[in-house]
Coordinates of C-alpha atoms in Angstrom, one line a residue:
Chain A
M1 CA -170.6 32.6 2.1
K2 CA -169.8 28.8 0.3
T3 CA -171.7 28.2 -2.3
Y4 CA -170.4 32.4 -3.6
L5 CA -166.9 31.4 -2.8
A6 CA -167.2 28.0 -5.1
Q7 CA -169.2 29.7 -7.8
R8 CA -166.6 32.7 -7.9
L9 CA -163.3 29.5 -7.9
V10 CA -165.7 28.8 -11.0
I11 CA -166.0 31.9 -13.1
A12 CA -161.6 31.9 -12.0
L13 CA -161.4 29.0 -13.3
L14 CA -163.0 29.9 -16.6
T15 CA -161.2 32.5 -16.8
L16 CA -157.8 32.1 -16.4
L17 CA -158.7 29.2 -19.3
G18 CA -160.3 32.0 -21.9
M19 CA -156.6 33.7 -21.1
S20 CA -154.5 30.6 -21.7
A21 CA -155.9 30.8 -25.4
V22 CA -156.7 34.1 -26.3
I23 CA -152.4 34.2 -25.0
F24 CA -151.4 31.0 -27.0
A25 CA -153.6 32.7 -29.6
L26 CA -151.3 35.5 -29.4
L27 CA -148.2 34.3 -29.3
R28 CA -148.5 32.4 -32.2
L29 CA -150.3 35.0 -34.7
A30 CA -146.1 36.9 -34.0
P31 CA -144.4 36.1 -36.9
G32 CA -141.0 34.4 -36.8
D33 CA -140.5 31.8 -33.9
I34 CA -137.6 32.0 -31.7
V35 CA -136.1 29.6 -33.8
D36 CA -135.7 32.3 -36.5
I37 CA -134.2 34.9 -34.8
L38 CA -131.7 31.9 -33.5
F39 CA -130.5 31.3 -37.2
A40 CA -130.6 35.3 -38.7
T41 CA -128.0 35.7 -36.4
A42 CA -125.8 33.1 -37.4
G43 CA -126.2 33.2 -41.3
Y44 CA -127.2 30.2 -43.4
V45 CA -127.6 27.5 -41.2
S46 CA -129.2 24.2 -43.6
P47 CA -132.8 23.8 -43.0
A48 CA -133.1 19.9 -42.3
E49 CA -131.4 21.3 -39.3
K50 CA -133.5 24.1 -38.6
Q51 CA -136.3 21.3 -38.8
A52 CA -134.1 19.3 -35.7
L53 CA -134.1 22.5 -33.7
M54 CA -138.2 22.7 -34.3
K55 CA -138.8 19.1 -33.6
E56 CA -136.6 19.0 -30.6
L57 CA -138.5 22.2 -28.9
G58 CA -141.7 21.0 -29.7
I59 CA -142.7 24.2 -32.1
D60 CA -143.6 21.9 -35.0
R61 CA -147.0 20.0 -34.2
P62 CA -150.3 21.5 -34.6
Y63 CA -151.5 24.3 -32.6
W64 CA -153.8 22.6 -30.5
V65 CA -151.1 19.9 -29.7
Q66 CA -149.1 22.8 -28.8
Y67 CA -152.0 24.6 -26.3
L68 CA -153.6 20.8 -24.8
D69 CA -150.0 20.1 -24.0
W70 CA -149.5 23.4 -22.0
L71 CA -152.5 23.3 -20.5
R72 CA -151.4 19.9 -19.2
Q73 CA -148.1 21.1 -18.0
I74 CA -149.9 23.7 -16.0
A75 CA -151.6 21.5 -14.4
V76 CA -149.3 19.4 -13.3
G77 CA -147.0 22.3 -12.4
D78 CA -144.9 22.2 -14.5
L79 CA -144.0 25.7 -16.4
G80 CA -141.4 23.5 -19.2
K81 CA -137.8 24.7 -20.6
S82 CA -137.2 28.1 -21.4
Y83 CA -136.7 27.9 -25.2
R84 CA -133.4 31.0 -24.7
Y85 CA -132.2 29.3 -21.9
D86 CA -133.2 25.8 -22.1
Q87 CA -133.3 26.3 -18.2
P88 CA -136.5 25.3 -16.8
A89 CA -138.9 28.4 -16.7
W90 CA -139.6 28.1 -13.3
E91 CA -136.4 28.0 -12.4
I92 CA -135.9 31.5 -14.3
I93 CA -138.6 33.0 -13.0
R94 CA -138.6 31.9 -9.3
P95 CA -135.4 34.4 -8.4
L96 CA -137.3 37.1 -10.1
V97 CA -141.0 37.2 -8.2
P98 CA -139.8 37.9 -4.8
V99 CA -137.7 41.7 -6.4
T100 CA -141.4 42.2 -8.0
L101 CA -143.5 41.7 -5.1
E102 CA -141.2 43.8 -3.0
L103 CA -141.6 46.4 -5.9
A104 CA -144.9 46.3 -5.8
A105 CA -146.0 46.2 -1.9
L106 CA -144.0 48.9 -1.6
S107 CA -146.0 51.1 -4.1
I108 CA -149.2 49.9 -3.5
L109 CA -147.9 51.5 0.8
F110 CA -146.7 54.5 -1.1
A111 CA -149.8 54.4 -2.7
V112 CA -151.9 54.0 0.3
L113 CA -149.9 56.3 2.8
L114 CA -149.4 59.5 0.3
G115 CA -153.9 59.0 -1.7
V116 CA -155.3 57.9 1.5
P117 CA -154.5 61.3 3.6
A118 CA -154.2 63.0 0.3
G119 CA -158.1 62.1 -0.3
V120 CA -159.0 63.1 2.8
V121 CA -157.8 66.2 3.8
S122 CA -158.4 66.9 -0.1
A123 CA -162.1 66.3 1.3
V124 CA -162.6 67.8 3.9
R125 CA -161.3 70.9 2.7
Q126 CA -163.8 70.6 -0.6
D127 CA -163.8 73.3 -2.8
T128 CA -160.2 75.1 -1.1
T129 CA -157.5 76.4 -2.4
L130 CA -155.5 73.3 -1.2
D131 CA -158.5 71.0 -3.0
Y132 CA -157.5 72.0 -5.6
A133 CA -153.3 71.8 -5.2
L134 CA -154.3 68.4 -4.1
R135 CA -155.9 67.6 -7.5
V136 CA -154.1 69.2 -9.9
F137 CA -150.8 67.3 -8.2
S138 CA -152.7 63.8 -8.0
L139 CA -153.7 64.2 -11.9
A140 CA -149.9 65.2 -12.7
G141 CA -149.5 61.9 -11.3
L142 CA -151.9 60.3 -13.7
S143 CA -150.3 62.3 -16.4
M144 CA -146.9 61.4 -16.5
P145 CA -144.9 58.1 -17.9
A146 CA -143.9 55.8 -14.5
F147 CA -140.6 55.3 -16.2
W148 CA -139.8 59.2 -17.7
L149 CA -140.7 60.2 -14.0
G150 CA -138.3 57.4 -13.2
M151 CA -136.0 58.6 -15.5
V152 CA -135.7 61.8 -14.1
I153 CA -135.9 61.0 -10.3
I154 CA -132.2 59.2 -11.2
L155 CA -131.6 62.2 -13.6
G156 CA -131.9 64.8 -10.6
L157 CA -130.1 62.7 -8.3
V158 CA -127.3 62.2 -10.5
T159 CA -127.0 66.2 -11.5
W160 CA -127.7 67.6 -7.7
F161 CA -126.0 64.5 -5.0
A162 CA -123.3 62.6 -8.0
W163 CA -124.9 59.8 -7.1
I164 CA -125.4 56.5 -8.8
P165 CA -127.5 54.3 -8.4
P166 CA -126.2 50.8 -8.7
L167 CA -125.9 49.1 -12.1
T168 CA -126.9 45.6 -10.4
Y169 CA -129.4 44.4 -8.5
V170 CA -128.3 44.6 -4.7
S171 CA -129.8 42.3 -2.5
P172 CA -130.8 43.1 1.3
A173 CA -127.8 40.1 2.5
E174 CA -125.6 42.6 1.0
N175 CA -125.5 46.2 1.7
L176 CA -128.9 47.0 3.0
T177 CA -129.4 50.7 3.3
L178 CA -128.2 50.3 -1.1
H179 CA -131.5 47.9 -1.4
A180 CA -133.6 49.8 0.1
V181 CA -133.3 53.2 -2.0
Q182 CA -132.4 51.1 -5.0
F183 CA -136.1 49.6 -5.0
L184 CA -137.7 53.0 -2.8
L185 CA -136.4 55.0 -5.6
P186 CA -139.1 53.0 -8.0
A187 CA -141.2 52.0 -6.0
L188 CA -142.4 55.8 -5.7
A189 CA -142.4 56.4 -9.0
V190 CA -145.0 53.4 -9.7
G191 CA -146.7 54.7 -6.5
Y192 CA -147.4 58.4 -7.2
R193 CA -149.3 57.1 -10.2
S194 CA -151.7 54.6 -8.1
S195 CA -151.5 57.4 -5.5
A196 CA -153.6 59.6 -7.0
L197 CA -156.8 57.1 -8.4
I198 CA -156.9 55.9 -4.8
M199 CA -156.6 60.0 -3.6
R200 CA -159.3 60.5 -6.1
I201 CA -161.3 57.7 -5.1
T202 CA -161.0 58.6 -1.6
R203 CA -162.0 62.1 -2.3
S204 CA -165.2 61.4 -4.1
S205 CA -166.4 58.5 -1.6
L206 CA -165.2 60.4 1.8
L207 CA -167.8 63.6 0.1
E208 CA -170.5 61.3 -0.2
V209 CA -170.9 59.4 3.0
M210 CA -170.2 62.8 5.0
R211 CA -173.4 63.7 3.1
E212 CA -175.3 61.4 4.8
D213 CA -178.0 61.0 8.2
Y214 CA -175.6 59.3 10.3
I215 CA -172.7 62.1 9.8
R216 CA -175.3 64.8 10.6
T217 CA -175.9 62.8 14.2
A218 CA -172.8 62.3 14.7
W219 CA -171.8 66.3 14.7
A220 CA -175.0 67.1 16.4
K221 CA -173.7 64.6 19.2
G222 CA -171.1 67.2 19.4
Q223 CA -168.2 65.0 18.4
T224 CA -164.9 66.6 17.3
G225 CA -164.6 66.7 13.6
R226 CA -161.6 64.4 14.1
I227 CA -163.3 61.6 15.4
V228 CA -166.3 62.5 12.7
I229 CA -163.7 62.0 10.0
W230 CA -161.5 59.4 11.2
R231 CA -163.8 57.1 13.1
H232 CA -167.5 57.1 11.1
A233 CA -166.6 58.5 7.4
L234 CA -164.0 56.8 6.4
K235 CA -164.4 53.6 7.5
N236 CA -167.7 53.4 4.9
A237 CA -165.8 55.5 2.5
M238 CA -162.8 53.0 2.2
L239 CA -165.2 50.6 0.1
P240 CA -164.6 51.7 -3.1
V241 CA -160.9 53.1 -2.0
V242 CA -160.6 48.8 -1.5
T243 CA -162.3 48.3 -4.6
V244 CA -159.0 50.6 -5.9
I245 CA -156.4 49.8 -4.3
G246 CA -157.2 45.9 -5.9
I247 CA -157.6 47.6 -9.3
E248 CA -155.0 49.0 -9.3
F249 CA -152.7 46.3 -7.7
A250 CA -153.4 44.7 -11.8
F251 CA -152.2 48.0 -13.2
L252 CA -149.5 48.0 -11.4
I253 CA -147.7 44.7 -12.3
G254 CA -147.7 46.8 -16.0
G255 CA -146.6 50.3 -15.0
L256 CA -143.4 47.9 -13.5
V257 CA -142.8 46.2 -16.9
V258 CA -140.8 50.0 -18.4
T259 CA -140.1 51.0 -14.4
E260 CA -137.9 47.7 -13.4
T261 CA -136.3 47.9 -16.7
V262 CA -135.5 52.4 -16.2
F263 CA -134.2 51.3 -12.8
N264 CA -132.0 48.2 -14.3
L265 CA -134.2 45.7 -11.4
P266 CA -134.0 41.7 -12.7
G267 CA -138.2 41.0 -11.9
V268 CA -140.4 39.6 -13.2
A269 CA -141.5 42.8 -15.7
R270 CA -138.7 43.5 -17.3
F271 CA -137.9 39.9 -18.3
L272 CA -140.9 39.2 -19.5
V273 CA -140.5 42.1 -22.1
Q274 CA -137.5 40.4 -23.3
A275 CA -139.3 36.8 -23.5
I276 CA -141.6 38.3 -25.5
L277 CA -138.8 39.8 -28.0
W278 CA -136.9 36.5 -28.3
R279 CA -140.6 34.6 -28.8
D280 CA -139.7 32.1 -25.9
Y281 CA -142.9 31.0 -25.8
P282 CA -143.2 29.0 -23.0
V283 CA -141.5 31.6 -20.3
V284 CA -144.1 34.4 -21.7
Q285 CA -147.5 32.2 -21.5
N286 CA -146.3 31.1 -18.0
L287 CA -145.1 34.9 -17.0
V288 CA -148.7 36.1 -18.2
M289 CA -150.4 33.1 -16.5
F290 CA -149.2 34.0 -13.4
I291 CA -149.7 37.4 -13.8
A292 CA -153.3 37.0 -14.5
I293 CA -153.7 34.6 -11.6
V294 CA -152.2 37.3 -9.1
V295 CA -155.2 39.3 -10.7
I296 CA -157.4 37.3 -10.5
L297 CA -156.0 36.4 -7.3
S298 CA -156.8 40.3 -6.1
N299 CA -159.8 41.0 -6.8
L300 CA -161.7 37.5 -5.1
L301 CA -159.9 38.7 -2.2
V302 CA -161.2 42.3 -2.4
D303 CA -164.7 41.1 -3.1
M304 CA -164.3 38.7 0.3
L305 CA -162.5 41.8 2.0
Y306 CA -167.0 43.5 1.2
G307 CA -167.6 41.0 4.0
V308 CA -165.4 42.1 6.1
L309 CA -165.4 45.8 5.9
D310 CA -169.3 45.9 5.6
P311 CA -171.4 43.5 7.7
R312 CA -174.1 44.9 4.3
V313 CA -172.8 42.9 2.1
R314 CA -174.3 39.6 1.8
Y315 CA -172.5 37.0 -0.6
G316 CA -175.0 34.9 -3.1
G317 CA -178.2 36.1 -1.8
Chain B
M1 CA -165.9 41.9 -10.2
A2 CA -169.0 41.5 -7.8
V3 CA -168.9 45.3 -8.3
R4 CA -171.0 46.9 -10.8
P5 CA -171.3 50.4 -12.1
S6 CA -175.1 51.3 -11.0
A7 CA -177.5 52.2 -14.2
I8 CA -175.7 55.3 -14.9
T9 CA -178.4 58.2 -15.5
V10 CA -178.8 60.6 -18.6
P11 CA -178.8 63.3 -18.4
V12 CA -182.0 65.2 -20.3
A13 CA -181.2 67.4 -23.1
G14 CA -182.8 70.4 -22.2
G15 CA -183.0 73.7 -21.6
A16 CA -182.3 77.2 -23.4
R17 CA -180.4 76.0 -26.7
V18 CA -176.9 77.9 -26.5
G19 CA -174.7 78.8 -29.6
A20 CA -171.6 77.0 -29.5
A21 CA -169.2 79.9 -28.5
A22 CA -171.6 81.0 -25.3
A23 CA -171.6 77.0 -24.4
V24 CA -167.8 77.3 -24.4
A25 CA -168.0 80.4 -22.2
R26 CA -170.0 78.9 -19.8
F27 CA -168.2 75.7 -19.8
T28 CA -165.0 78.2 -19.2
R29 CA -166.3 80.2 -16.3
K30 CA -167.8 76.9 -14.5
K31 CA -164.3 74.3 -15.4
P32 CA -161.5 76.4 -15.3
L33 CA -159.3 73.4 -15.1
G34 CA -161.0 71.4 -18.0
A35 CA -160.7 74.9 -20.4
A36 CA -157.2 74.7 -19.5
G37 CA -157.1 71.1 -20.5
G38 CA -159.3 72.1 -23.3
A39 CA -156.7 74.8 -24.4
L40 CA -153.6 71.9 -24.1
M41 CA -155.2 69.3 -25.9
L42 CA -156.2 72.7 -29.2
V43 CA -152.7 73.8 -28.3
M44 CA -151.4 69.6 -29.4
L45 CA -153.9 69.6 -32.2
L46 CA -152.9 72.3 -33.7
T47 CA -148.9 71.4 -33.4
A48 CA -150.1 68.1 -35.0
V49 CA -151.9 69.6 -37.9
F50 CA -149.4 71.9 -39.2
A51 CA -145.9 70.5 -38.0
E52 CA -144.5 71.2 -41.3
L53 CA -145.3 75.2 -40.6
L54 CA -143.9 75.2 -36.5
Q55 CA -140.9 72.5 -37.8
T56 CA -137.4 74.3 -38.0
H57 CA -135.5 71.6 -38.8
D58 CA -136.4 68.1 -41.0
P59 CA -137.6 66.1 -38.4
I60 CA -135.1 63.0 -38.9
A61 CA -132.4 64.5 -40.8
T62 CA -129.5 63.7 -39.0
N63 CA -126.5 66.6 -38.4
A64 CA -122.9 64.3 -37.5
A65 CA -121.2 67.8 -36.6
Y66 CA -123.8 68.8 -33.6
T67 CA -124.7 65.7 -31.9
L68 CA -125.8 65.9 -28.1
G69 CA -125.8 69.8 -28.5
P70 CA -127.6 71.8 -25.6
P71 CA -130.4 73.9 -26.8
N72 CA -129.5 77.2 -28.1
A73 CA -131.1 79.6 -30.6
E74 CA -130.5 77.7 -33.7
H75 CA -131.7 74.7 -32.0
W76 CA -133.8 75.0 -29.7
L77 CA -134.5 72.4 -27.1
G78 CA -131.4 70.5 -28.6
T79 CA -129.8 67.9 -30.4
D80 CA -129.9 64.1 -29.9
H81 CA -127.5 61.5 -30.0
L82 CA -127.6 61.9 -33.9
G83 CA -127.8 65.6 -34.1
R84 CA -131.5 65.4 -34.9
D85 CA -133.9 68.5 -33.6
I86 CA -135.1 67.7 -31.0
Y87 CA -137.6 70.4 -31.0
S88 CA -139.2 69.7 -35.1
R89 CA -139.1 65.7 -33.6
I90 CA -141.2 66.9 -30.7
V91 CA -143.5 69.1 -33.0
H92 CA -144.2 66.0 -35.0
G93 CA -143.7 63.3 -32.3
A94 CA -147.5 65.4 -31.5
R95 CA -148.7 64.1 -34.6
V96 CA -147.9 60.6 -34.1
S97 CA -148.8 60.6 -30.6
L98 CA -152.2 62.1 -31.5
I99 CA -153.4 59.6 -34.0
V100 CA -152.5 57.1 -32.4
G101 CA -154.1 58.0 -29.5
V102 CA -157.3 58.8 -31.0
A103 CA -157.4 56.4 -32.9
S104 CA -157.0 53.5 -31.0
T105 CA -159.3 55.2 -28.8
L106 CA -162.2 55.1 -31.1
L107 CA -161.1 52.0 -32.8
G108 CA -161.3 50.5 -29.0
S109 CA -164.4 52.7 -27.7
V110 CA -167.0 52.2 -30.7
L111 CA -166.2 48.2 -31.1
G112 CA -166.3 48.0 -26.7
G113 CA -169.9 50.6 -27.8
I114 CA -171.0 48.4 -30.3
I115 CA -171.3 45.3 -28.5
G116 CA -171.7 46.9 -24.8
L117 CA -175.1 48.9 -26.1
L118 CA -176.2 45.1 -27.9
S119 CA -175.0 43.3 -25.3
G120 CA -177.1 45.1 -22.8
Y121 CA -180.3 45.9 -25.2
A122 CA -180.0 41.6 -25.4
G123 CA -180.3 40.9 -21.9
G124 CA -180.3 37.3 -20.9
T125 CA -178.0 34.9 -21.5
T126 CA -175.6 36.8 -24.3
D127 CA -175.3 39.1 -22.2
L128 CA -173.9 36.7 -19.4
V129 CA -171.4 35.1 -22.1
T130 CA -170.8 38.5 -22.8
Q131 CA -169.3 39.4 -19.6
R132 CA -167.5 36.7 -18.9
I133 CA -165.4 37.0 -22.4
L134 CA -165.2 41.1 -21.3
D135 CA -163.7 39.7 -17.7
I136 CA -161.3 37.6 -19.9
L137 CA -160.0 40.9 -22.1
Q138 CA -159.7 43.0 -19.0
G139 CA -157.8 40.3 -16.4
L140 CA -154.9 41.3 -17.9
P141 CA -153.4 44.6 -17.2
L142 CA -154.1 46.7 -20.2
L143 CA -150.1 47.5 -20.9
V144 CA -149.2 43.6 -20.1
L145 CA -152.0 43.0 -23.0
A146 CA -150.6 45.4 -25.4
L147 CA -147.5 44.2 -25.2
V148 CA -147.9 40.8 -26.3
M149 CA -151.0 42.0 -29.6
S150 CA -147.8 44.8 -30.6
A151 CA -145.2 42.0 -29.6
A152 CA -147.4 39.2 -32.1
L153 CA -148.6 41.7 -34.5
G154 CA -145.2 43.8 -35.1
P155 CA -143.8 47.1 -36.0
A156 CA -146.3 49.1 -37.4
V157 CA -148.7 52.2 -37.2
H158 CA -151.7 50.6 -37.8
N159 CA -150.8 47.4 -35.6
V160 CA -149.7 50.0 -32.9
I161 CA -153.0 51.4 -33.2
I162 CA -155.1 47.8 -32.8
A163 CA -152.7 46.7 -29.8
I164 CA -153.6 49.9 -27.9
S165 CA -157.5 50.1 -28.6
I166 CA -158.0 46.0 -28.2
P167 CA -157.6 46.6 -24.0
I168 CA -160.1 49.6 -24.6
I169 CA -163.0 47.1 -25.6
P170 CA -164.3 46.1 -22.5
R171 CA -163.3 49.2 -20.7
A172 CA -166.4 50.8 -23.3
A173 CA -168.1 48.1 -23.2
R174 CA -168.9 48.0 -20.1
V175 CA -169.4 51.7 -20.0
I176 CA -172.4 51.6 -22.3
R177 CA -174.0 48.1 -21.0
S178 CA -174.9 50.1 -17.9
S179 CA -176.0 53.0 -19.7
V180 CA -177.9 50.9 -21.8
L181 CA -179.1 49.1 -19.0
S182 CA -181.7 51.6 -17.3
I183 CA -182.5 53.9 -20.9
R184 CA -183.5 50.4 -22.1
E185 CA -186.1 50.5 -19.3
M186 CA -187.5 53.7 -20.1
Q187 CA -190.9 54.6 -21.1
Y188 CA -190.6 55.5 -25.1
V189 CA -188.6 52.5 -25.4
E190 CA -190.6 50.7 -24.3
A191 CA -193.5 52.8 -26.9
A192 CA -190.6 52.2 -30.1
R193 CA -191.2 48.7 -29.0
A194 CA -195.0 48.6 -29.0
L195 CA -195.0 50.8 -32.0
G196 CA -193.0 47.1 -33.7
V197 CA -190.0 48.7 -35.0
R198 CA -187.8 46.4 -34.7
H199 CA -185.0 45.9 -32.4
L200 CA -181.4 47.1 -34.2
R201 CA -183.4 49.9 -35.3
I202 CA -184.2 50.4 -31.5
A203 CA -181.3 49.8 -30.6
F204 CA -179.4 51.8 -33.0
R205 CA -181.7 54.0 -33.6
H206 CA -183.4 55.1 -30.4
I207 CA -181.2 54.3 -27.6
L208 CA -177.7 55.4 -28.6
P209 CA -178.1 58.4 -29.3
N210 CA -178.7 58.8 -25.8
T211 CA -175.8 57.0 -24.6
I212 CA -173.5 59.5 -26.5
G213 CA -172.6 62.0 -23.1
P214 CA -171.0 58.1 -21.3
F215 CA -169.3 58.3 -24.8
I216 CA -167.7 61.3 -25.1
V217 CA -166.7 60.9 -21.2
L218 CA -165.0 57.6 -22.1
C219 CA -163.3 58.7 -25.5
T220 CA -161.2 61.9 -23.3
A221 CA -160.6 59.9 -20.4
Q222 CA -159.2 57.0 -22.1
L223 CA -157.5 59.1 -24.9
G224 CA -155.2 60.3 -22.3
S225 CA -154.0 56.8 -21.6
A226 CA -153.9 55.1 -25.1
I227 CA -151.2 58.1 -25.6
L228 CA -149.5 56.9 -22.2
V229 CA -149.7 53.1 -24.0
E230 CA -147.9 54.4 -26.8
A231 CA -145.5 56.2 -25.0
T232 CA -144.3 53.3 -23.0
L233 CA -144.7 50.7 -26.3
S234 CA -142.6 53.2 -28.1
F235 CA -140.3 53.9 -25.4
L236 CA -139.2 49.9 -25.2
G237 CA -139.1 49.6 -29.3
L238 CA -142.8 48.4 -29.0
G239 CA -144.7 50.5 -30.5
V240 CA -144.2 53.5 -33.6
P241 CA -141.2 52.0 -36.0
E242 CA -138.5 54.3 -37.2
P243 CA -138.2 56.6 -38.4
Y244 CA -141.6 57.9 -37.2
P245 CA -140.6 61.1 -34.3
S246 CA -142.2 59.2 -31.4
W247 CA -142.2 60.7 -27.5
G248 CA -142.3 57.9 -26.5
R249 CA -139.1 56.4 -28.1
M250 CA -137.2 59.7 -27.4
L251 CA -137.2 59.0 -24.4
S252 CA -136.0 54.9 -25.4
V253 CA -132.5 53.7 -24.6
S254 CA -130.2 55.7 -26.5
A255 CA -131.8 58.5 -24.5
A256 CA -131.1 56.8 -21.3
E257 CA -127.8 56.5 -22.2
Y258 CA -127.0 60.3 -22.7
A259 CA -129.1 60.9 -20.2
Q260 CA -125.6 62.0 -17.6
K261 CA -124.1 64.6 -20.6
A262 CA -127.2 65.8 -22.1
P263 CA -130.0 65.8 -19.8
H264 CA -132.5 67.8 -22.4
L265 CA -132.9 64.2 -24.3
V266 CA -135.2 62.7 -21.6
L267 CA -136.6 66.5 -20.0
F268 CA -138.4 67.5 -23.6
P269 CA -139.9 64.6 -24.7
G270 CA -141.6 64.0 -21.4
I271 CA -143.0 67.0 -20.8
A272 CA -144.5 66.6 -23.4
I273 CA -145.8 63.2 -23.1
S274 CA -147.0 64.2 -19.4
L275 CA -148.8 67.9 -21.2
A276 CA -150.7 65.5 -23.7
V277 CA -152.0 63.2 -21.1
F278 CA -152.6 66.5 -17.8
G279 CA -154.5 68.0 -20.8
S280 CA -156.4 65.2 -21.8
N281 CA -157.3 64.1 -18.3
L282 CA -158.5 67.6 -16.9
L283 CA -160.5 67.9 -20.0
G284 CA -162.1 64.6 -19.4
D285 CA -162.6 65.1 -15.8
A286 CA -164.4 68.6 -16.3
L287 CA -166.4 66.9 -19.3
R288 CA -167.7 63.8 -16.9
D289 CA -169.0 66.1 -13.7
T290 CA -170.2 68.3 -16.9
L291 CA -172.4 65.5 -18.6
D292 CA -172.1 62.9 -15.7
P293 CA -173.1 64.5 -13.0
R294 CA -173.6 61.2 -11.0
L295 CA -169.8 60.2 -11.1
R296 CA -169.0 63.9 -10.0
G297 CA -165.6 64.9 -7.7
S298 CA -164.6 60.9 -8.6

């Protein structure tokens, strides 16, 4: 177990190192840097001034120096300075993190609460009208863009309830109800998509488990359907479901990019888009690395959970 | 990930040869939902091909006299904030959506498929290193990667196609690799090897044709998500540039601003996106059930 964990951590570190190289290279491929953008809006500026600014930001150095410098900064926990705001990147990112985490947690919660029961019902009532309806409903969730769903929700509320969503972020201390509404709607829009995936995998995994011998034994012992399904079958069927939840977490962060934009929530994802457009390298690099770390950790956590959920799983054997 | 899909068994082709029409009829009977999805995709394809015939107005012509107009006999789905006809824009949007979706899916799946084929066939260290490199690409959320890519490459149709195809590569490589792993062990491959056929020839002539089932399933499954990513990138202003009428761009900031005054601005392009993705998802599901029985119902 310990060796397995150590192995996984080493692989995770190497993966992150690879990711950092990919991100760094991609951003340097991008035409124009922040200096170009700044000066494009300012009109004519002397080349000397431009050179001075590039020197100040450190983007006149060779790429490999910049890259190694970035790695050194990460190693000591310094996320660098935002080009655009002239503040430490961490100072800017920090207040955004709780917003995104709250949204992500709520979305996953919705997805599980909606997806798992729907999947169970669909599996138990396989090939009935209810099963078909649930499957179409879940496929619809996979097909609608989350940002469009969000727009339609807002539109519906405005039209039928004359309710206009707050244009700025409301903290829970300010007004708890408004805060809840502000977060529940986007979480619903994002969670619907994830719930569709969770429902599909719950259904297929449960159907597979229900064919096993020990389930037949449980039925033969005369246990009620509810106990057989919820206690015997679902427990073993949850393994792939946990995997999907772990993978979905990564997708979720992608989905949040647009949802935060639509709902005007000051989260990490929305900020990432702005930072990309501004070529604000320190912010983009570190935000993407942050997302990568979250994804890798959630994958690792899922693999660790297997052992807890299924004693047959042994690590590093 | 520690969990990898185990070998995917490829159905052995056989039985009576049926004509294409009979096959479609049989598919429709057995998989009504999948056939509905196929019909949706066919409608989209026809719309994309015959966009000029189906349009009622020039999709990029503005009309200051009738902006944000509600649907009427002249403008079936209304007009946008510049007075452009939404119906005609949606018709032409099908073309953009389909071209970007199909091209990026094919590009990503073919590149990924070749990587998966060679990596799975070679095995050993080559395979291990390839898998780790793919891990790097797959670790990033699809949309985030596409976002950074398309920002890096700049706004142009071919760049959007590349940006969307890159995240597909590792997913395609995984699928093809796992099916290659099982085909590689089959006796006819062993026979070919015993006859002294060169490795590359075995990989491309003997193994590749048998991965066509998973490949088709993969492509239909990815098509929906590629269309969705294109819409999202365009929505964020990082996708297909003006003046191409893209569904995602039609929904962008300007639409949100006028949504209250003109809800049709938001509704119709979104419905178009959803139907297109819904269609390819339905078709993909049914094809997977048919061509890849092991994954049935998942």
